[in-house]
XYZ file of C-alpha atoms in Angstrom:
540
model
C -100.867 67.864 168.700
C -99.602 70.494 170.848
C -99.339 68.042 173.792
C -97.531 65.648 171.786
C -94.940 68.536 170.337
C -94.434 69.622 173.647
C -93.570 66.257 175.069
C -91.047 65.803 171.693
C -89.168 68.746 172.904
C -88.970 67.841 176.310
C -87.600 64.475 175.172
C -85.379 66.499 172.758
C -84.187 68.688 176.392
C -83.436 65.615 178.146
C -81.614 63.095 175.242
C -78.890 66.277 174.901
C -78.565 66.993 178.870
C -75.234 64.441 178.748
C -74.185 66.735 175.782
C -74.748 69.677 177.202
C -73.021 68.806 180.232
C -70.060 67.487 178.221
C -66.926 66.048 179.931
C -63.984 68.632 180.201
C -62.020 66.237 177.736
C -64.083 67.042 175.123
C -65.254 70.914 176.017
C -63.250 73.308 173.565
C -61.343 70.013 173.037
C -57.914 70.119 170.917
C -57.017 66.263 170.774
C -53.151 64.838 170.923
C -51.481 67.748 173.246
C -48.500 66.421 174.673
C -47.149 67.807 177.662
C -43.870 66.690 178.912
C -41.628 67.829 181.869
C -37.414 67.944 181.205
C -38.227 64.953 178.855
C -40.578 62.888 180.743
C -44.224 62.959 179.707
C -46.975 64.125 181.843
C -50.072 61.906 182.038
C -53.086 63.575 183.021
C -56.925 61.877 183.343
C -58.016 64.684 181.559
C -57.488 65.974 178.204
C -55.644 69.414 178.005
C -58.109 71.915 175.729
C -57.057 75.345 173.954
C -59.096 78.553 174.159
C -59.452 78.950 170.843
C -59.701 83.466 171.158
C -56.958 82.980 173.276
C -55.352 80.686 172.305
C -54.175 79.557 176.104
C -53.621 76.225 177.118
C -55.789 74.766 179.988
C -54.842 72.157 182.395
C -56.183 70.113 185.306
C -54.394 72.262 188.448
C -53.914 68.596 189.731
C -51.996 68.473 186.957
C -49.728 71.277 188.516
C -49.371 70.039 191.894
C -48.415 66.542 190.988
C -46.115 66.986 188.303
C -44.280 70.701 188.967
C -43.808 70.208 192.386
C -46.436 73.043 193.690
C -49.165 73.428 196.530
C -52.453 73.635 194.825
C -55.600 74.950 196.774
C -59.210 75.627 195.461
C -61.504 78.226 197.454
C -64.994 76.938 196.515
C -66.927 79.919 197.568
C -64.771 83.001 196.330
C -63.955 80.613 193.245
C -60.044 80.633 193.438
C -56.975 78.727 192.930
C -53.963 79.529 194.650
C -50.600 77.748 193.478
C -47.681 77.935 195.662
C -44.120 76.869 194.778
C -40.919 78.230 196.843
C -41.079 81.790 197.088
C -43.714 82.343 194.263
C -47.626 82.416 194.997
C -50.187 82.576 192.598
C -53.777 83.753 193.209
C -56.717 83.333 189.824
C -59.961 83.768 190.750
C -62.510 82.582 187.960
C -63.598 85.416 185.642
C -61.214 87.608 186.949
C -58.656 89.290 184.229
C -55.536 89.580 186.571
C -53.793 87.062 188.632
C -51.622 87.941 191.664
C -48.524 86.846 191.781
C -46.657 87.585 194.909
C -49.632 90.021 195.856
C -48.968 92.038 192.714
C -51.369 91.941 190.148
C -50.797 90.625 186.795
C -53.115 90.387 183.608
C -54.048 87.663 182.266
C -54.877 86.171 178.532
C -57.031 83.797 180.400
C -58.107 82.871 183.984
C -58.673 79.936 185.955
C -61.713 77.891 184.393
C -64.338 75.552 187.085
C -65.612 72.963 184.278
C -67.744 70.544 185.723
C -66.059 70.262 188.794
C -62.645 69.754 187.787
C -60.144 73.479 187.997
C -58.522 74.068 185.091
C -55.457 76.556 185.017
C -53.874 78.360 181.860
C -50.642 76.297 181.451
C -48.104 78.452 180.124
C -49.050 81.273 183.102
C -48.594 79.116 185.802
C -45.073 77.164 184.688
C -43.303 80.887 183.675
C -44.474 82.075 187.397
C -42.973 78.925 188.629
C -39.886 79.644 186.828
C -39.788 77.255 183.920
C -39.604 77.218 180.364
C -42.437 76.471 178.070
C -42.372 75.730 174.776
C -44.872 74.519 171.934
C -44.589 72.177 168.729
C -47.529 73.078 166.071
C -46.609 69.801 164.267
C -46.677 67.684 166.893
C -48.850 69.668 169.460
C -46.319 69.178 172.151
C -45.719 71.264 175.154
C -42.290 70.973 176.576
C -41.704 72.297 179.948
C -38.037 72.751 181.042
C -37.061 73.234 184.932
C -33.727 74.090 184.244
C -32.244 71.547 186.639
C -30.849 69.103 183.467
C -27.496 70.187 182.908
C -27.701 70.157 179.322
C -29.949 73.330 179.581
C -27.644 75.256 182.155
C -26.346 78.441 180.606
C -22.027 78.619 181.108
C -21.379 81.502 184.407
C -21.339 84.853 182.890
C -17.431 85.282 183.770
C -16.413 82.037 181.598
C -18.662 83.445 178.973
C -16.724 86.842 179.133
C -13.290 85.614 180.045
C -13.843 82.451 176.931
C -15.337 84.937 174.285
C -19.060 82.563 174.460
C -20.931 79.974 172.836
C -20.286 80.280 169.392
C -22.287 82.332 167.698
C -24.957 81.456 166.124
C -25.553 82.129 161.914
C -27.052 85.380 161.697
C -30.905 85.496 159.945
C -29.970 87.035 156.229
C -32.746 89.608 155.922
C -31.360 91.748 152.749
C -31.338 94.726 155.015
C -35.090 94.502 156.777
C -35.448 94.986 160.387
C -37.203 92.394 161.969
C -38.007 93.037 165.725
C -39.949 92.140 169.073
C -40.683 93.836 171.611
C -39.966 92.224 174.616
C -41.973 93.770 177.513
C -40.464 93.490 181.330
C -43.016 95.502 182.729
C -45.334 92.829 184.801
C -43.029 90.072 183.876
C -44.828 89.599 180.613
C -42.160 88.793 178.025
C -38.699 88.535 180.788
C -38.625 87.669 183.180
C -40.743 84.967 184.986
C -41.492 86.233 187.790
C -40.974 82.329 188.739
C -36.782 83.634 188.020
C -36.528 85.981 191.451
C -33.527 85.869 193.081
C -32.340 83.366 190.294
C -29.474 85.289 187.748
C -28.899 81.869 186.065
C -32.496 81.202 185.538
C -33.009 84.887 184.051
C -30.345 83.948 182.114
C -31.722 81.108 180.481
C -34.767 82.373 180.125
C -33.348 84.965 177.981
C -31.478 82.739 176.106
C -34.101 80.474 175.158
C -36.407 83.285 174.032
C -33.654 84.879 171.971
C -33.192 80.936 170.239
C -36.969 81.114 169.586
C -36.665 84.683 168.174
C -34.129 83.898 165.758
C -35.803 80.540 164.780
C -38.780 82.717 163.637
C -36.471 85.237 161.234
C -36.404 88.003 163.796
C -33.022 90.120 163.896
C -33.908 92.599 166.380
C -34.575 92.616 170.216
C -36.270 95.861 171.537
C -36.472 94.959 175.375
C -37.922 97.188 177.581
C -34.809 98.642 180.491
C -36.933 100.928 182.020
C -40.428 99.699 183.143
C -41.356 102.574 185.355
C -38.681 105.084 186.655
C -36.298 102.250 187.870
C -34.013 99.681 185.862
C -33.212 96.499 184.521
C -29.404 97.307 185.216
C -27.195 99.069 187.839
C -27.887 102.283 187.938
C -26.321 105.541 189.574
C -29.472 107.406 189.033
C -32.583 105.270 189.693
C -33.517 102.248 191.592
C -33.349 98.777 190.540
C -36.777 97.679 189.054
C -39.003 95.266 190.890
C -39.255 92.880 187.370
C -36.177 91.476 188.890
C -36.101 90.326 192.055
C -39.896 91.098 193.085
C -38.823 93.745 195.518
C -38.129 97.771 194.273
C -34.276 98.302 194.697
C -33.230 94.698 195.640
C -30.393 94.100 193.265
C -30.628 90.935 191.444
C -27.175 89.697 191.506
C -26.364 90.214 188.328
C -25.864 93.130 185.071
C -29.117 92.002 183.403
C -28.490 94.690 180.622
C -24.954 93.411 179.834
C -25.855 89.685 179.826
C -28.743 90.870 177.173
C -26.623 92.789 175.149
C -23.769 90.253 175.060
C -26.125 87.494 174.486
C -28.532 89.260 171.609
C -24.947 90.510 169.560
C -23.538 86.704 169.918
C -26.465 86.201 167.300
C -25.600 89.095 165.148
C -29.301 90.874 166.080
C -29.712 94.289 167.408
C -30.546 95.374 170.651
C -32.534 98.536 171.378
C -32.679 99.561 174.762
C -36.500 100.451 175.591
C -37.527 103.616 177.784
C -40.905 104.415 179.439
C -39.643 108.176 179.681
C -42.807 109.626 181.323
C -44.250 106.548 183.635
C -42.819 107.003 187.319
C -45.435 103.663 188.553
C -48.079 101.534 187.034
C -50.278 102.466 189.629
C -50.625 105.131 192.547
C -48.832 102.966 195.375
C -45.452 104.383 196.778
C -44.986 102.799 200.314
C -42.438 100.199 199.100
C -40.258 102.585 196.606
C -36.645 103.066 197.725
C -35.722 106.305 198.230
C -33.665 106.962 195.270
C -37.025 106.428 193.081
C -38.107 109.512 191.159
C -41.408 109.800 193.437
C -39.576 110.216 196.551
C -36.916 112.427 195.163
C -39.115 114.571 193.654
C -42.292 114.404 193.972
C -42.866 117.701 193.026
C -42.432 116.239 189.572
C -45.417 114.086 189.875
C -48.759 113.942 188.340
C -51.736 111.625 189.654
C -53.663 110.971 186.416
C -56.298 108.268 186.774
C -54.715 106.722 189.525
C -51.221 106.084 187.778
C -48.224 108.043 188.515
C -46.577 110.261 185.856
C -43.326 112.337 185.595
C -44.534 115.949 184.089
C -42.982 116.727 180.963
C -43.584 120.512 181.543
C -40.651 120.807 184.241
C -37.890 121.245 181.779
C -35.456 120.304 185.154
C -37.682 116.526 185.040
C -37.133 116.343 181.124
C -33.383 116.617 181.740
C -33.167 114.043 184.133
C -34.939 111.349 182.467
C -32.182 112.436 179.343
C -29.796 111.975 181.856
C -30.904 108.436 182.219
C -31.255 107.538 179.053
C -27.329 108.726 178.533
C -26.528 106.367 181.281
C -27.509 103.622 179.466
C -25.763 105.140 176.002
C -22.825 105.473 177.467
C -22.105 102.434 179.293
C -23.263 99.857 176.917
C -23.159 98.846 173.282
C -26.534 99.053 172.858
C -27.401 99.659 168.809
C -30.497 101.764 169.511
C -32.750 103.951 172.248
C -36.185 103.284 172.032
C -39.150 105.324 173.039
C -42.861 104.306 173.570
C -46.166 106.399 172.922
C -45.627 107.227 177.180
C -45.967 111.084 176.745
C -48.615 112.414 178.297
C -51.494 110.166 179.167
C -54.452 110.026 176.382
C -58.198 111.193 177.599
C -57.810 111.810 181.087
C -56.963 114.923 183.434
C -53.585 115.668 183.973
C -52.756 118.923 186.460
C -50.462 120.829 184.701
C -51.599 123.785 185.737
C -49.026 125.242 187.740
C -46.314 123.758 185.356
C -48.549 125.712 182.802
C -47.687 129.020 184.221
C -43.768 128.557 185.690
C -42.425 127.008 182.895
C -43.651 128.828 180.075
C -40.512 131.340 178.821
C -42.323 131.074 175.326
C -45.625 132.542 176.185
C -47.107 129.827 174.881
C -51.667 130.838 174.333
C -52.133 127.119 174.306
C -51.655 124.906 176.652
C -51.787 121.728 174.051
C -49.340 123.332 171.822
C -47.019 124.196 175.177
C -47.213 120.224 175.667
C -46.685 119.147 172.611
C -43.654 121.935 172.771
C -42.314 119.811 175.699
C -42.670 116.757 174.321
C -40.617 118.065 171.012
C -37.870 119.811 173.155
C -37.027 116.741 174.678
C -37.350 114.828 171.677
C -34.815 117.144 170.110
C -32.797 117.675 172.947
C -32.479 113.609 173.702
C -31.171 113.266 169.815
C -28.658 116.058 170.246
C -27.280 114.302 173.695
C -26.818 110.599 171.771
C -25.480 111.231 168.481
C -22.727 113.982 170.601
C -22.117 110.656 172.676
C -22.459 107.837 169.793
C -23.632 109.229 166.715
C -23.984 105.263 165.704
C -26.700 104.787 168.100
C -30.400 104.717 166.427
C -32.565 106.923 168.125
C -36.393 105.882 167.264
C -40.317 106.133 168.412
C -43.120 104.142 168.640
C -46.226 106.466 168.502
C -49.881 105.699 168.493
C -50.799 104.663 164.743
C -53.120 107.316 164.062
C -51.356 110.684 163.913
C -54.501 113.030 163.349
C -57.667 112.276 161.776
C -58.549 113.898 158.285
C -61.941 115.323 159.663
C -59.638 117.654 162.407
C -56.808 118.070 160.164
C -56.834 117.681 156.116
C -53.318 116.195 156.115
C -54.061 113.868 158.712
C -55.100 110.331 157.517
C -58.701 108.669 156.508
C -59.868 107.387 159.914
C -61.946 108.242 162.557
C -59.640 107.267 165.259
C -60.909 108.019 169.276
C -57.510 108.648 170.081
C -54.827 110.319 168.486
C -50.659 110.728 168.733
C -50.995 114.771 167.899
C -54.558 115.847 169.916
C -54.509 113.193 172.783
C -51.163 112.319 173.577
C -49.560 115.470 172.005
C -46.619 113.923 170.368
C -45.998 116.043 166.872
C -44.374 113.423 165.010
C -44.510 114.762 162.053
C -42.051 118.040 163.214
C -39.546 114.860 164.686
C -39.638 113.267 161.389
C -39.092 116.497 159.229
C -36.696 117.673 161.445
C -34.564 115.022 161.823
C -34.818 114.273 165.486
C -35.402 110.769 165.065
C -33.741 107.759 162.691
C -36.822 105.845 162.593
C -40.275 105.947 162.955
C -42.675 102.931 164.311
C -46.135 103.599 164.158
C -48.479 101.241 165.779
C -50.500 100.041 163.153
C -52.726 97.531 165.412
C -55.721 97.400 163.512
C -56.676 95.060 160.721
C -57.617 95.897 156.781
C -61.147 95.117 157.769
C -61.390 98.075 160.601
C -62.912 100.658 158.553
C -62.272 103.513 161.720
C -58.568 102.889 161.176
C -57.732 100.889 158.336
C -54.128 98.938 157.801
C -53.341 99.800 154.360
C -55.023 103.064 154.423
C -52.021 104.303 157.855
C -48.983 102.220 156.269
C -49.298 104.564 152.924
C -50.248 107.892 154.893
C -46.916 107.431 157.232
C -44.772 106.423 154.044
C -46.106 109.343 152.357
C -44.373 111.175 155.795
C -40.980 109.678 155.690
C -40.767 109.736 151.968
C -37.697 112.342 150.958
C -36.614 112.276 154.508
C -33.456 109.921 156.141
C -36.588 108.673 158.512
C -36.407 105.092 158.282
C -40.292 103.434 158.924
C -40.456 100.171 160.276
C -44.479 98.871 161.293
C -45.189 97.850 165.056
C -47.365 94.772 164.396
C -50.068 93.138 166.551
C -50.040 89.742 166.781
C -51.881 89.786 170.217
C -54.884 90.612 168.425
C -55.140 87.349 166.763
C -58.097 85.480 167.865
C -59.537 88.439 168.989
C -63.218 89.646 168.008
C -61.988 92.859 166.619
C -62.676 92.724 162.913
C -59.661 90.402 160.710
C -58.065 88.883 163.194
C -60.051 85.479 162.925
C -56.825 83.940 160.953
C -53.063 84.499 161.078
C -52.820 85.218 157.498
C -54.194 88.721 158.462
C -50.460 89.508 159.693
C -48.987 87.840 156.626
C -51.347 90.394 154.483
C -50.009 92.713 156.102
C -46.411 91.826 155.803
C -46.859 91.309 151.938
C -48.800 94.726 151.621
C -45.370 96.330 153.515
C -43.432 94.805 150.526
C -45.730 96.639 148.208
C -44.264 100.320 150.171
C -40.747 101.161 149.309
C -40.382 103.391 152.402
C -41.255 100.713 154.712
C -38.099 99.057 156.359
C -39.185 96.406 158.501
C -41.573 95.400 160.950
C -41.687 95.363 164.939
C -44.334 93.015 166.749
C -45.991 93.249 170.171
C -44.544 91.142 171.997
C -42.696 88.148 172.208
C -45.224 86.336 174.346
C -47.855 86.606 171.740
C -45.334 85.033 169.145
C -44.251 82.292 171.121
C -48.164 81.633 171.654
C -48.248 80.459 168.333
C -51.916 82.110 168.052
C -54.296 80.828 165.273
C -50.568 78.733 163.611
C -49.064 82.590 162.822
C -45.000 80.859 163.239
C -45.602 78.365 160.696
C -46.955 81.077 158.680
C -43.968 83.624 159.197
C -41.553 81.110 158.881
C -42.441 80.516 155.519
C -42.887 84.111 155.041
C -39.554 84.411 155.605
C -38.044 81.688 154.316
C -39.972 81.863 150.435
């Protein structure tokens, strides 16, 4: 009998080998996606598929050389694909998180897949590095790729937009008063723009056009877009370099007033612009060899703090503090931007930073701690950076984006139910609550990224502890929202309805105001059918 039950399961082993080696069409299959290029549809032998946690579409890279007009190579023993197109190269090696594009390393939602033999590339990655538009139809499940060589698709020349007053503008989202935002990350390319869009102002252009159409198409009224990636600029600046998002090179101007085109372009819709700041990141990593000279680091390195192998500007020089203020007034002054924006880029959570000698020189207030000093720097220039907008343009919001756990009940009885690793007050020594009672800011946007399943920092349990902050204050409290998460294996993001939850549970809070989500890539990813969703969110 055991013989015989053996022999069954071997039979079993080999009947389901042609299974188990299944075809690519069929592996993680999602049948019917239609991809088409400026109209014209692109056949492929086989089948794209959708990483489900991802929620990335795959293609054959044959698919890419054939049909977008790129060099395609595959490196059998190191296991990677490089795509070349123009000036653009693109380097995924299987398993690997980042890509390199142009020899600068870029994350990635998913890499390069070897599936029986056949290479398969994330689709939307590759076309935005090669400088074209993607877009996706839930109904239908149709991809449409746009070069920007038809016509029809070819944004007017900035001058006869200025000199003829526009496009008209479109019919402004009715929201009864409720911010509805994006964030729209430059850093890395990863929201605007392509990296594919170097050296191309009319392709930026577009680019930012057709994001802001598919922004208002989902209800949003509110563009938060990131100017200042890491000490440099996505306009012309007297005061720091140009930022390498642009043209791929630190200081090369890119032909073009990116900030005034986005400004111009988000108002023509009647949505707000913020104007996003990194104030404390000088780099995103420890590299300096190719920063022009007017960059922060070379200036004054003095300033500068290695901390984990990423480059920060010390907020314990008051003399540093002004200057990034300074900045930040540039941008108030010249353009009519409705709000400044500020990240949770303080001072960096759970690693050294050498402070020491800052510690001691810069310490008038005699200061005994040295985490109360910083979070004393961090409120001076809070303070100080209110007082210099609203003596400029008291009309300009001035708001912050901290980490969504302020303290932890367990350190602090007034701090909220959750046992948070990281917090705004203890790790990155922003006291929010002093901006918020003292009226530094206009509004507050706590991260909220966690689900009402994560018991260590529960949804419901931070929107009612920061509403019970703002509440008999003129603090306005949007949400920041995390619709990157969706898919993910963190506990309640297995379904878009998890952000719709959350939106109706908002509804349910008087103080809150609005909502903010991270980022516009992860919308216009469409992850587990969230924009069908929100649009009848929205629309009801």
């Amino acid at each position: 009998m055991k013989v015989r039950k053996w022999f069954m399961l071997l039979l079993m082993f080999v009947l389901c080998i042609p299974t188990m080696g299944i075809s690519v069409q069929a592996a993680q299959t999602s049948p019917g996606i239609s991809i088409y290029l400026d109209g014209q549809q692109i056949k492929s032998d086989v089948a794209p598929y959708i990483i489900p946690k991802a929620n990335v579409t795959m293609v054959p890279m044959r698919v890419i050389g054939e049909n977008l007009g790129a060099e395609v190579n595959w490196e059998p023993k190191s296991q990677t694909a490089t795509i070349s197109k123009q000036d653009t190269l693109l380097s995924m090696t299987v398993n690997q998180k980042n890509a390199l594009v142009n020899n600068n390393s870029v994350p990635l939602d998913s890499s390069v897949q070897n599936k029986q033999g056949r290479i398969m590339v994330p689709l939307r990655f590759v076309s935005e590095q090669l400088g074209l538009t993607v877009n996706w139809e839930d109904k239908t499940r149709t991809i449409r790729l746009q070069s920007g060589n038809v016509a029809t698709m070819t944004p007017p020349p900035q001058d006869v937009l200025s000199e003829t007053g526009g496009m008209e503008p479109s019919t402004p989202v009715v929201t009864n008063g409720e911010l509805r935002g994006v964030w729209i990350s430059t850093v890395y390319n990863l929201d605007w723009p392509s990296s594919g869009s170097y050296g191309n102002p009319a392709k930026q252009q577009q680019e930012y056009i057709q994001l802001l159409d598919e922004l208002q198409a989902m209800g949003m009224n509110a563009a938060f877009v990131q100017v200042r990636p890491s000490g440099d600029a996505m306009y012309p600046s007297t005061l720091v370099p140009w930022s390498r998002f642009l043209a791929g090179t630190p200081g090369k101007d890119p032909g073009y007033d990116p900030l005034a085109f986005m400004v111009e372009e988000t108002h023509r819709r009647g949505m707000q612009f913020h104007a996003w700041f990194n104030p404390f990141r000088a780099t995103t990593d420890a590299k300096t060899d190719q920063l022009p000279a007017n960059h922060v680091i070379k200036q004054h390195p003095d300033w500068i703090v290695n901390a984990n192998k990423k480059l920060y500007i010390n907020p314990g020089i008051p003399a540093a503090r002004q200057q990034i203020i300074n900045e930040v007034m540039e941008v108030v002054q010249r353009y009519d931007i409705d709000g400044v924006h500020l990240d949770d880029y303080f001072y960096p959570s759970n690693v050294a930073f050498a402070d020491d000698a800052a510690f001691k020189a810069y310490n008038s207030k005699k200061i005994v701690s040295k985490a109360d000093w910083r979070r004393d720097n961090i409120n001076q220039f809070v303070q100080q950076l209110n007082q210099s907008i609203k003596s400029v343009k008291p009309h300009v919001q001035f708001g912050i984006s901290p980490f969504g756990v302020w303290r932890n009940s367990n350190v602090d009885p007034t701090g909220s139910d959750t046992k948070a690793g990281v917090t705004a007050y203890d790790h990155m020594y922003a006291d929010v609550r002093t901006w918020i009672q003292q009226g530094w800011i206009d509004y507050v946007t706590p991260q909220i990224y966690w689900s009402f399943s994560f018991a260590p920092a529960q949804y419901d349990k931070l929107v009612t502890w920061w509403a019970n902050e703002v509440q008999a204050t003129n603090v306005k409290l949007y949400i920041g929202h995390s619709p990157y998460k969706l898919g993910t294996a963190e506990a309640g993001w297995q379904s878009a309805q998890e952000i719709i939850n959350q939106l109706n549970y908002n509804q349910m809070v008087p103080q809150v105001q609005g909502s903010i989500f991270f980022s516009a890539k992860d919308l216009r990813k469409n992850p587990l059918g969230l924009l069908p969703a929100l649009s009848s969110y929205y629309n009801r």
